[in-house]
Coordinates of C-alpha atoms and ligand atoms in Angstrom, one line a residue:
M1 CA 0.0 0.0 0.0
E2 CA 2.9 2.3 -0.3
T3 CA 2.4 3.7 -3.8
Y4 CA -0.4 6.0 -5.1
A5 CA -1.6 3.1 -7.3
D6 CA -1.8 0.8 -4.3
I7 CA -3.7 3.4 -2.3
L8 CA -6.2 3.9 -5.2
T9 CA -6.7 0.1 -5.5
S10 CA -7.3 -0.2 -1.8
I11 CA -10.2 2.3 -1.9
T12 CA -11.8 1.0 -5.1
P13 CA -15.4 0.4 -4.0
A14 CA -17.2 -2.9 -4.5
P15 CA -19.9 -2.8 -7.2
G16 CA -22.9 -0.8 -6.0
T17 CA -23.8 2.8 -5.6
T18 CA -20.8 5.0 -5.9
R19 CA -20.0 8.7 -6.2
T20 CA -17.1 10.3 -8.1
L21 CA -15.1 12.8 -6.2
L22 CA -13.6 15.7 -8.2
D23 CA -10.4 17.6 -7.6
P24 CA -11.4 21.1 -6.4
A25 CA -8.4 22.6 -8.2
T26 CA -9.0 21.1 -11.6
G27 CA -12.4 19.5 -11.7
E28 CA -10.8 16.2 -12.7
A29 CA -12.0 12.9 -11.2
V30 CA -10.0 11.7 -8.3
G31 CA -11.8 8.4 -7.6
D32 CA -15.1 6.8 -6.6
A33 CA -16.4 6.4 -3.1
P34 CA -19.0 4.0 -2.0
V35 CA -22.3 5.6 -0.9
H36 CA -23.2 3.5 2.2
T37 CA -26.6 3.1 3.5
V38 CA -28.1 2.9 7.0
E39 CA -28.0 -0.9 6.5
D40 CA -24.2 -0.8 5.9
L41 CA -23.9 1.3 9.1
E42 CA -25.9 -1.3 11.0
R43 CA -23.4 -4.0 9.8
A44 CA -20.4 -1.9 10.8
V45 CA -21.8 -1.2 14.2
A46 CA -22.6 -4.9 14.7
A47 CA -19.0 -5.9 13.7
A48 CA -17.6 -3.2 16.0
T49 CA -19.7 -4.4 18.9
A50 CA -18.6 -8.0 18.4
A51 CA -14.9 -7.1 18.1
Q52 CA -14.6 -4.5 20.9
P53 CA -14.5 -6.8 24.0
A54 CA -11.3 -8.6 22.9
W55 CA -9.7 -5.3 22.0
A56 CA -10.5 -4.0 25.4
T57 CA -9.0 -7.1 27.0
L58 CA -5.7 -6.6 25.3
G59 CA -4.8 -3.8 27.7
H60 CA -3.1 -0.4 27.2
E61 CA 0.3 -1.7 26.3
A62 CA -0.8 -3.9 23.5
R63 CA -3.2 -1.3 22.1
S64 CA -0.5 1.4 22.3
A65 CA 1.9 -0.9 20.4
A66 CA -0.7 -1.3 17.7
L67 CA -1.0 2.5 17.4
V68 CA 2.8 2.8 17.1
R69 CA 2.8 0.2 14.3
A70 CA -0.1 2.1 12.6
A71 CA 2.0 5.2 12.7
D72 CA 4.9 3.3 11.0
A73 CA 2.4 2.1 8.4
V74 CA 1.2 5.7 7.8
E75 CA 4.8 6.9 7.4
R76 CA 5.5 4.1 4.9
S77 CA 2.6 5.3 2.8
A78 CA 3.0 9.0 3.5
E79 CA 3.7 10.4 0.1
A80 CA 0.9 8.4 -1.6
L81 CA -1.6 9.5 1.1
A82 CA -0.5 13.1 0.7
V83 CA -1.0 13.0 -3.0
L84 CA -4.6 11.6 -2.6
L85 CA -5.3 14.2 0.1
S86 CA -4.0 17.0 -2.1
R87 CA -6.1 15.8 -5.0
E88 CA -9.3 15.3 -3.1
Q89 CA -9.2 18.1 -0.5
G90 CA -7.3 20.6 -2.7
K91 CA -4.5 21.5 -0.3
P92 CA -1.0 21.7 -1.7
L93 CA 1.5 19.0 -1.0
N94 CA 3.9 21.7 0.2
G95 CA 3.7 24.2 3.0
P96 CA 1.7 23.4 6.1
N97 CA -0.7 21.3 4.0
A98 CA -1.0 17.7 2.7
R99 CA 2.5 16.3 3.7
F100 CA 2.2 18.2 7.0
E101 CA -1.2 16.7 7.6
V102 CA -0.1 13.1 7.0
G103 CA 2.9 13.7 9.2
A104 CA 0.6 14.9 11.9
C105 CA -1.4 11.7 11.6
A106 CA 1.7 9.6 12.4
A107 CA 2.7 12.1 15.2
W108 CA -0.7 12.0 16.9
L109 CA -0.8 8.2 16.7
R110 CA 2.6 8.0 18.4
A111 CA 1.8 10.7 21.0
T112 CA -1.5 9.1 21.9
A113 CA 0.2 5.7 22.3
A114 CA 2.8 7.3 24.6
T115 CA 0.3 9.3 26.8
E116 CA 0.1 7.9 30.4
L117 CA -3.3 7.5 32.1
A118 CA -2.9 6.0 35.5
P119 CA -5.8 5.5 37.9
E120 CA -6.2 8.6 40.1
T121 CA -6.4 8.2 43.9
V122 CA -8.8 10.9 45.2
V123 CA -9.0 10.0 48.9
D124 CA -6.6 7.8 50.9
D125 CA -7.0 8.8 54.5
G126 CA -6.6 5.5 56.3
E127 CA -10.3 4.9 56.4
T128 CA -11.3 5.3 52.8
H129 CA -9.4 4.6 49.6
A130 CA -11.1 5.9 46.5
E131 CA -9.7 5.8 42.9
I132 CA -11.0 6.8 39.5
H133 CA -10.4 4.4 36.6
Y134 CA -11.3 5.0 33.0
R135 CA -13.1 2.0 31.4
P136 CA -13.8 1.6 27.7
I137 CA -17.1 3.1 26.5
G138 CA -17.7 0.4 23.9
V139 CA -18.3 1.6 20.3
V140 CA -17.5 5.2 19.5
G141 CA -18.9 7.0 16.5
A142 CA -16.7 9.6 14.9
I143 CA -18.1 12.2 12.5
G144 CA -15.7 14.5 10.7
P145 CA -15.3 17.6 8.4
W146 CA -13.6 18.1 5.0
N147 CA -10.9 20.6 5.9
W148 CA -8.4 18.4 7.7
P149 CA -10.0 15.0 7.0
M150 CA -7.1 12.7 7.8
M151 CA -5.7 14.6 10.8
I152 CA -9.1 15.1 12.5
S153 CA -10.0 11.4 11.9
V154 CA -6.8 10.5 13.8
W155 CA -7.6 13.0 16.6
Q156 CA -10.9 11.0 17.0
L157 CA -9.9 7.4 16.4
A158 CA -6.5 7.3 18.2
P159 CA -7.6 8.1 21.7
A160 CA -10.8 6.0 21.2
L161 CA -8.8 3.0 20.2
R162 CA -6.2 3.5 22.8
M163 CA -8.9 3.5 25.5
G164 CA -10.2 0.1 24.4
N165 CA -13.1 1.2 22.2
A166 CA -14.1 0.2 18.7
V167 CA -14.7 3.1 16.2
V168 CA -17.1 3.6 13.3
L169 CA -16.0 6.7 11.3
K170 CA -18.3 8.8 9.2
P171 CA -16.2 11.1 7.1
S172 CA -17.5 14.2 5.3
E173 CA -19.2 13.5 2.0
Y174 CA -16.7 15.9 0.4
T175 CA -13.5 13.9 1.5
P176 CA -14.4 10.2 2.0
L177 CA -11.5 8.9 -0.1
S178 CA -8.8 10.5 2.1
V179 CA -10.3 8.9 5.2
L180 CA -10.9 5.5 3.5
A181 CA -7.3 5.4 2.4
L182 CA -5.9 6.4 5.8
V183 CA -8.1 3.9 7.6
N184 CA -7.0 1.1 5.2
V185 CA -3.4 1.8 6.0
I186 CA -4.1 1.9 9.8
N187 CA -6.2 -1.2 9.6
Q188 CA -3.1 -3.2 8.5
E189 CA -2.2 -3.1 12.2
L190 CA -5.7 -3.6 13.8
P191 CA -7.9 -6.6 14.4
E192 CA -10.9 -6.8 12.0
G193 CA -14.1 -4.9 12.9
I194 CA -12.4 -2.5 15.4
L195 CA -12.2 0.4 13.0
S196 CA -14.4 1.0 10.0
V197 CA -15.5 3.8 7.7
I198 CA -19.1 4.4 6.6
C199 CA -19.4 6.9 3.7
G200 CA -22.6 8.7 3.4
G201 CA -24.4 11.9 4.0
R202 CA -26.4 13.5 6.8
E203 CA -28.8 10.6 7.2
V204 CA -26.0 8.2 8.0
G205 CA -24.4 10.7 10.4
A206 CA -27.8 11.3 12.1
R207 CA -28.4 7.5 12.5
L208 CA -24.9 7.1 14.0
A209 CA -25.7 9.9 16.5
E210 CA -28.9 8.2 17.6
H211 CA -27.8 4.6 17.5
P212 CA -28.4 2.8 20.8
A213 CA -25.2 0.7 20.4
I214 CA -23.0 3.8 20.1
G215 CA -21.8 5.0 23.5
K216 CA -20.1 8.2 22.4
I217 CA -19.9 10.6 19.4
M218 CA -16.8 12.5 18.7
F219 CA -17.9 15.3 16.4
T220 CA -15.9 17.9 14.5
G221 CA -17.8 20.2 12.2
S222 CA -20.1 23.2 12.2
T223 CA -22.0 24.5 15.2
A224 CA -25.3 24.0 13.4
T225 CA -24.6 20.2 12.9
G226 CA -23.3 20.0 16.4
K227 CA -26.7 21.2 17.7
A228 CA -28.4 18.6 15.5
I229 CA -26.2 15.9 17.0
I230 CA -27.0 17.0 20.5
R231 CA -30.6 16.5 19.7
S232 CA -30.1 13.1 17.9
S233 CA -28.1 11.8 20.9
A234 CA -30.5 12.9 23.6
D235 CA -32.7 9.7 23.7
T236 CA -29.7 7.5 24.4
V237 CA -27.9 10.0 26.6
K238 CA -24.7 9.6 24.6
R239 CA -21.5 11.1 25.6
L240 CA -20.3 13.8 23.2
T241 CA -17.1 15.7 22.4
L242 CA -18.1 18.6 20.2
E243 CA -15.4 20.5 18.3
L244 CA -17.4 23.1 16.5
G245 CA -17.0 26.3 14.4
G246 CA -14.9 29.2 15.5
N247 CA -14.4 32.8 14.6
D248 CA -11.1 33.4 16.3
A249 CA -9.9 36.9 17.2
G250 CA -6.3 38.0 17.2
I251 CA -5.4 41.2 19.2
V252 CA -2.3 43.0 18.2
L253 CA -1.2 45.2 21.1
P254 CA 0.5 48.6 20.4
D255 CA 4.0 47.4 21.5
A256 CA 4.1 44.5 18.9
D257 CA 6.7 44.6 16.1
P258 CA 4.7 44.5 12.8
A259 CA 7.5 43.1 10.7
A260 CA 8.5 40.4 13.2
I261 CA 4.9 39.1 13.6
A262 CA 3.6 39.4 10.0
E263 CA 4.5 35.9 8.8
D264 CA 3.1 34.2 11.9
L265 CA -0.1 36.3 11.6
F266 CA -0.4 35.3 8.0
W267 CA -0.1 31.5 8.7
G268 CA -2.4 31.9 11.7
A269 CA -5.1 33.1 9.3
F270 CA -4.3 31.4 6.0
I271 CA -3.3 27.9 7.0
N272 CA -5.1 25.5 4.7
T273 CA -6.2 28.5 2.8
G274 CA -8.2 29.7 5.8
Q275 CA -10.2 26.5 6.0
T276 CA -9.2 25.7 9.5
C277 CA -11.4 25.7 12.6
A278 CA -9.0 27.5 14.8
A279 CA -7.6 29.9 12.2
L280 CA -7.3 33.6 13.0
K281 CA -10.5 35.0 11.4
R282 CA -10.7 38.5 12.8
L283 CA -7.6 40.6 13.4
Y284 CA -7.8 43.6 15.8
V285 CA -4.9 46.0 15.5
H286 CA -4.1 49.0 17.7
E287 CA -4.4 52.3 15.7
D288 CA -0.7 53.2 16.5
I289 CA 0.6 50.3 14.4
Y290 CA -2.4 49.6 12.2
D291 CA -0.9 50.9 8.9
A292 CA 2.4 49.1 9.6
V293 CA 0.7 45.8 10.3
C294 CA -1.4 46.1 7.2
E295 CA 1.6 46.8 5.1
E296 CA 3.8 44.0 6.5
L297 CA 1.0 41.5 6.2
T298 CA 0.3 42.5 2.6
K299 CA 4.0 42.0 1.8
V300 CA 4.0 38.5 3.3
A301 CA 0.7 37.5 1.7
A302 CA 1.7 38.7 -1.8
A303 CA 4.7 36.3 -1.7
M304 CA 2.6 33.2 -1.0
P305 CA 1.7 31.3 -4.3
M306 CA -1.7 29.8 -4.7
G307 CA -2.5 27.1 -7.3
V308 CA -2.9 23.4 -8.0
G309 CA -1.8 21.3 -5.0
L310 CA 0.5 18.9 -6.8
D311 CA 2.6 21.8 -8.0
E312 CA 5.4 22.0 -5.4
A313 CA 5.6 25.8 -5.8
N314 CA 2.2 26.4 -4.2
V315 CA 1.4 26.8 -0.5
L316 CA -2.2 27.9 -0.9
G317 CA -4.9 26.0 -2.7
P318 CA -8.5 26.3 -3.8
L319 CA -11.6 26.2 -1.5
Q320 CA -12.7 22.7 -1.2
N321 CA -16.2 23.0 -2.6
K322 CA -18.5 25.4 -4.3
A323 CA -20.7 26.0 -1.2
Q324 CA -17.6 27.3 0.6
F325 CA -16.5 29.4 -2.3
D326 CA -19.9 31.0 -2.4
I327 CA -19.8 31.8 1.4
V328 CA -16.4 33.5 1.0
S329 CA -17.6 35.4 -2.1
R330 CA -20.7 36.6 -0.3
L331 CA -18.9 37.8 2.8
V332 CA -16.1 39.6 0.9
Q333 CA -18.8 41.3 -1.2
A334 CA -20.6 42.4 2.0
A335 CA -17.3 44.0 3.1
K336 CA -16.7 45.7 -0.2
D337 CA -20.3 47.0 -0.3
S338 CA -19.8 48.5 3.2
G339 CA -17.0 50.7 1.9
A340 CA -14.2 48.7 3.6
R341 CA -10.7 49.0 2.0
V342 CA -9.4 46.0 0.0
L343 CA -5.7 45.8 0.6
M344 CA -5.3 42.8 -1.8
G345 CA -7.5 40.2 -3.5
G346 CA -11.3 40.3 -3.3
D347 CA -11.8 39.6 -6.9
P348 CA -11.9 36.0 -8.0
V349 CA -11.1 35.3 -11.7
A350 CA -14.3 34.3 -13.4
D351 CA -14.5 31.1 -15.5
Q352 CA -11.3 29.5 -14.4
P353 CA -11.3 25.8 -13.3
G354 CA -11.2 25.2 -9.6
Y355 CA -12.7 27.0 -6.6
F356 CA -9.8 29.4 -6.3
Y357 CA -10.5 32.5 -4.2
P358 CA -7.5 34.9 -4.1
T359 CA -5.8 35.8 -0.8
T360 CA -7.8 38.7 0.5
L361 CA -7.0 41.3 3.1
I362 CA -9.7 43.9 4.0
A363 CA -8.9 46.9 6.1
D364 CA -11.0 49.7 7.7
I365 CA -13.9 47.4 8.2
E366 CA -16.6 47.8 10.9
N367 CA -16.8 45.2 13.6
D368 CA -20.5 44.4 12.8
N369 CA -19.7 43.6 9.1
P370 CA -20.7 40.0 8.2
L371 CA -17.1 39.2 7.2
V372 CA -16.2 39.8 10.8
T373 CA -19.2 38.3 12.6
E374 CA -19.7 35.2 10.4
E375 CA -17.1 32.4 10.0
Q376 CA -15.6 32.9 6.5
F377 CA -13.6 29.7 6.5
G378 CA -11.5 30.8 3.6
P379 CA -8.7 33.1 2.5
A380 CA -10.2 36.5 3.5
L381 CA -9.1 38.3 6.6
P382 CA -10.8 41.4 8.0
I383 CA -8.5 43.8 9.9
I384 CA -10.3 46.0 12.4
R385 CA -8.8 49.1 14.0
Y386 CA -9.1 49.7 17.7
N387 CA -7.9 52.4 20.1
S388 CA -8.1 50.9 23.6
V389 CA -7.4 47.4 24.8
E390 CA -10.7 47.5 26.6
E391 CA -12.5 48.0 23.3
A392 CA -10.5 45.2 21.6
V393 CA -11.3 42.7 24.3
E394 CA -15.0 43.6 24.2
M395 CA -15.0 43.1 20.4
A396 CA -13.2 39.8 20.6
N397 CA -15.7 38.5 23.2
A398 CA -18.8 39.8 21.4
L399 CA -19.6 36.6 19.4
D400 CA -21.2 33.4 20.6
V401 CA -18.3 31.2 19.6
G402 CA -14.9 30.9 21.4
L403 CA -12.6 28.3 20.0
G404 CA -9.2 30.0 19.9
A405 CA -7.8 33.5 20.1
S406 CA -4.4 35.2 20.2
V407 CA -2.6 38.2 21.7
W408 CA 0.5 39.6 20.0
S409 CA 2.9 41.8 22.0
S410 CA 6.5 42.3 22.9
D411 CA 5.6 42.1 26.6
P412 CA 4.7 38.5 27.7
A413 CA 3.2 39.6 31.0
Q414 CA 0.9 42.2 29.4
A415 CA -0.1 39.6 26.7
R416 CA -1.0 37.1 29.4
A417 CA -3.1 39.6 31.3
V418 CA -5.1 40.3 28.1
A419 CA -5.3 36.6 27.3
A420 CA -7.0 35.9 30.7
R421 CA -9.9 38.2 29.7
I422 CA -10.7 36.5 26.4
Q423 CA -13.5 34.0 26.2
A424 CA -11.9 31.1 24.2
G425 CA -10.8 27.5 24.8
T426 CA -7.2 28.4 23.9
V427 CA -5.4 31.7 23.8
W428 CA -2.1 31.7 22.0
I429 CA 0.6 34.4 22.6
N430 CA 2.5 35.5 19.5
K431 CA 1.2 32.6 17.5
H432 CA -2.2 31.3 16.4
G433 CA -3.6 27.8 15.9
A434 CA -0.6 25.8 17.1
V435 CA -2.0 22.5 18.2
D436 CA 0.1 19.9 20.0
P437 CA -0.9 16.3 20.9
R438 CA 0.3 16.9 24.5
I439 CA -1.9 20.0 25.1
P440 CA -5.6 19.8 25.6
F441 CA -7.7 21.5 23.0
G442 CA -11.4 22.4 23.0
G443 CA -13.9 25.2 22.6
A444 CA -15.7 27.7 24.8
K445 CA -19.2 29.0 24.3
Q446 CA -20.8 27.5 21.1
S447 CA -17.5 26.3 19.8
G448 CA -18.3 23.1 21.7
Y449 CA -17.4 21.1 24.8
G450 CA -15.1 18.4 25.8
L451 CA -11.3 18.3 25.4
E452 CA -9.1 16.4 22.9
F453 CA -5.4 15.5 23.2
G454 CA -3.2 14.6 26.2
A455 CA -4.4 12.8 29.2
E456 CA -7.6 14.9 29.2
G457 CA -8.3 13.7 25.7
L458 CA -7.9 10.0 26.8
K459 CA -10.2 10.5 29.7
A460 CA -12.9 11.8 27.3
L461 CA -12.8 8.4 25.6
G462 CA -13.4 6.4 28.8
V463 CA -16.2 6.0 31.3
P464 CA -15.0 7.2 34.7
Q465 CA -15.5 4.5 37.3
V466 CA -14.8 5.1 41.0
I467 CA -13.6 2.2 43.1
N468 CA -14.3 3.1 46.7
S469 CA -13.0 0.7 49.4
Ligands
LIG501 P1 -20.5 20.1 8.8 O1 -21.1 20.3 10.1 O2 -21.3 20.6 7.6 O3 -20.3 18.5 8.5 C1 -19.5 17.8 9.4 C2 -19.9 16.3 9.4 O4 -21.2 16.2 9.9 C3 -20.0 15.7 8.0 O5 -19.4 14.4 8.0 C4 -21.5 15.7 7.7 O6 -21.9 14.6 6.8 C5 -22.0 15.3 9.1 N1 -23.4 15.7 9.3 C6 -24.2 16.6 8.7 N2 -25.4 16.7 9.2 C7 -25.5 15.7 10.2 C8 -26.4 15.3 11.1 N3 -27.6 15.9 11.2 N4 -26.1 14.4 12.0 C9 -24.9 13.8 12.0 N5 -23.9 14.2 11.2 C10 -24.2 15.1 10.3 O7 -19.1 20.8 8.8 P2 -18.0 20.9 7.6 O8 -18.5 22.0 6.7 O9 -17.6 19.6 7.1 O10 -16.8 21.5 8.4 C11 -16.5 22.9 8.6 C12 -16.9 23.3 10.0 O11 -16.2 22.5 10.9 C13 -16.5 24.8 10.3 O12 -17.5 25.4 11.0 C14 -15.3 24.6 11.2 O13 -15.0 25.7 12.1 C15 -15.6 23.3 11.9 N6 -14.4 22.7 12.4 C16 -14.2 22.7 13.8 C17 -13.0 22.1 14.3 C18 -12.7 22.1 15.7 O14 -11.8 21.4 16.2 N7 -13.4 22.8 16.5 C19 -12.1 21.5 13.4 C20 -12.4 21.5 12.0 C21 -13.6 22.1 11.5

């Protein structure tokens, strides 16, 4: 399974209903995915239910060893997986994109295998000894988005498997091939039935979320779908981890050095061509350095090539689908209509193949403009001027989402003081969107609940059980 041809063969669907996935950069066919039905889902859940007890009995050490072998397998197939991901998702091979994503899959598998989770003693006073253990949940359903399809699948499946659960994955209907290929590689190292992929749309996702044999749903996607999943899961009181939409603010304090921070600001906002949950989506800059930040950011942005993913020169790609292209177009148009100043971009080339939206920076925009208040999820960054830190914090906190945020300053103590006042699951200082398998990650407000990564992430895939003696 190490070549692209092997990978394509491994995901060739059995005869039946299939759907052809098109490259969002060129419109060419990438491959066919099965269109599974609710009956297929029932079979996968039954197989997972049958296989899970033996997997749980193996113990942490053996399961961790399997995850490490799975990481080795991903590394052996890394280039082929990256090519498929680039073709189906659109992200370039180069830059923090397809090769980076496949590398992260292996890194997360290894880190999850290495994370310790010992029983916790909560009382030991001579009379009472009470400990918390984390037992397997059973079968976990994982539902994912199209922006980082491989990496987010690993974020869901690795801790679930490590904790002794079986997993049924439902990838986004926009990127099923990437997830199928990745799971085929990982499955070389797992017992049959423990990890399976069901490709289908909303109805399959909704059935997974209400299925009585599923003990937990790991969901990453939009806030609207997250709310639907909460409702679907209610009758079976399913455990949920919800990583939902974000509209992350970045606040640049007046003492920041515009030239020094420009490249990190750029990648904070434009990683994966802006199609990232915890990307910087609203930039607040103090009036003293506003013009300098706009100028430095424009310089950096102008030097970042966008184009077809398999061309090594490119570090930015197309939007993954037409619906997302239309959202970005609508929001940038709203900004232009309001009289905001276009520093660069804002004008997609008509009639070209692919959903390319040019890198766009918009200055002098009001804080209530839709490009600021709605999640653009694409390569268009609004830059808002502020004159007091008080005002910037208030604007950053004004929305009902709070995934990440960032503060940019030459004074770490001052940056931390501002960070403490921001309503977000993570606040980065002088960087944005840096995730790390050792550091818990999750949202505040309507960006979701539950934590992923590290020991906290493992606990979320177990049922806490107290032994009180
Ligand atoms: P989406 O909500 O449209 O779809 C996500 C998944 O949910 C897909 O697999 C879809 O088929 C499935 N689904 C749709 N309706 C369903 C239902 N009723 N029941 C069960 N499943 C259903 O999201 P998307 O457009 O694929 O992803 C983009 C969004 O995801 C953005 O808002 C982004 O911010 C968010 N996101 C969040 C994180 C995070 O970690 N917080 C990470 C990546 C993306």
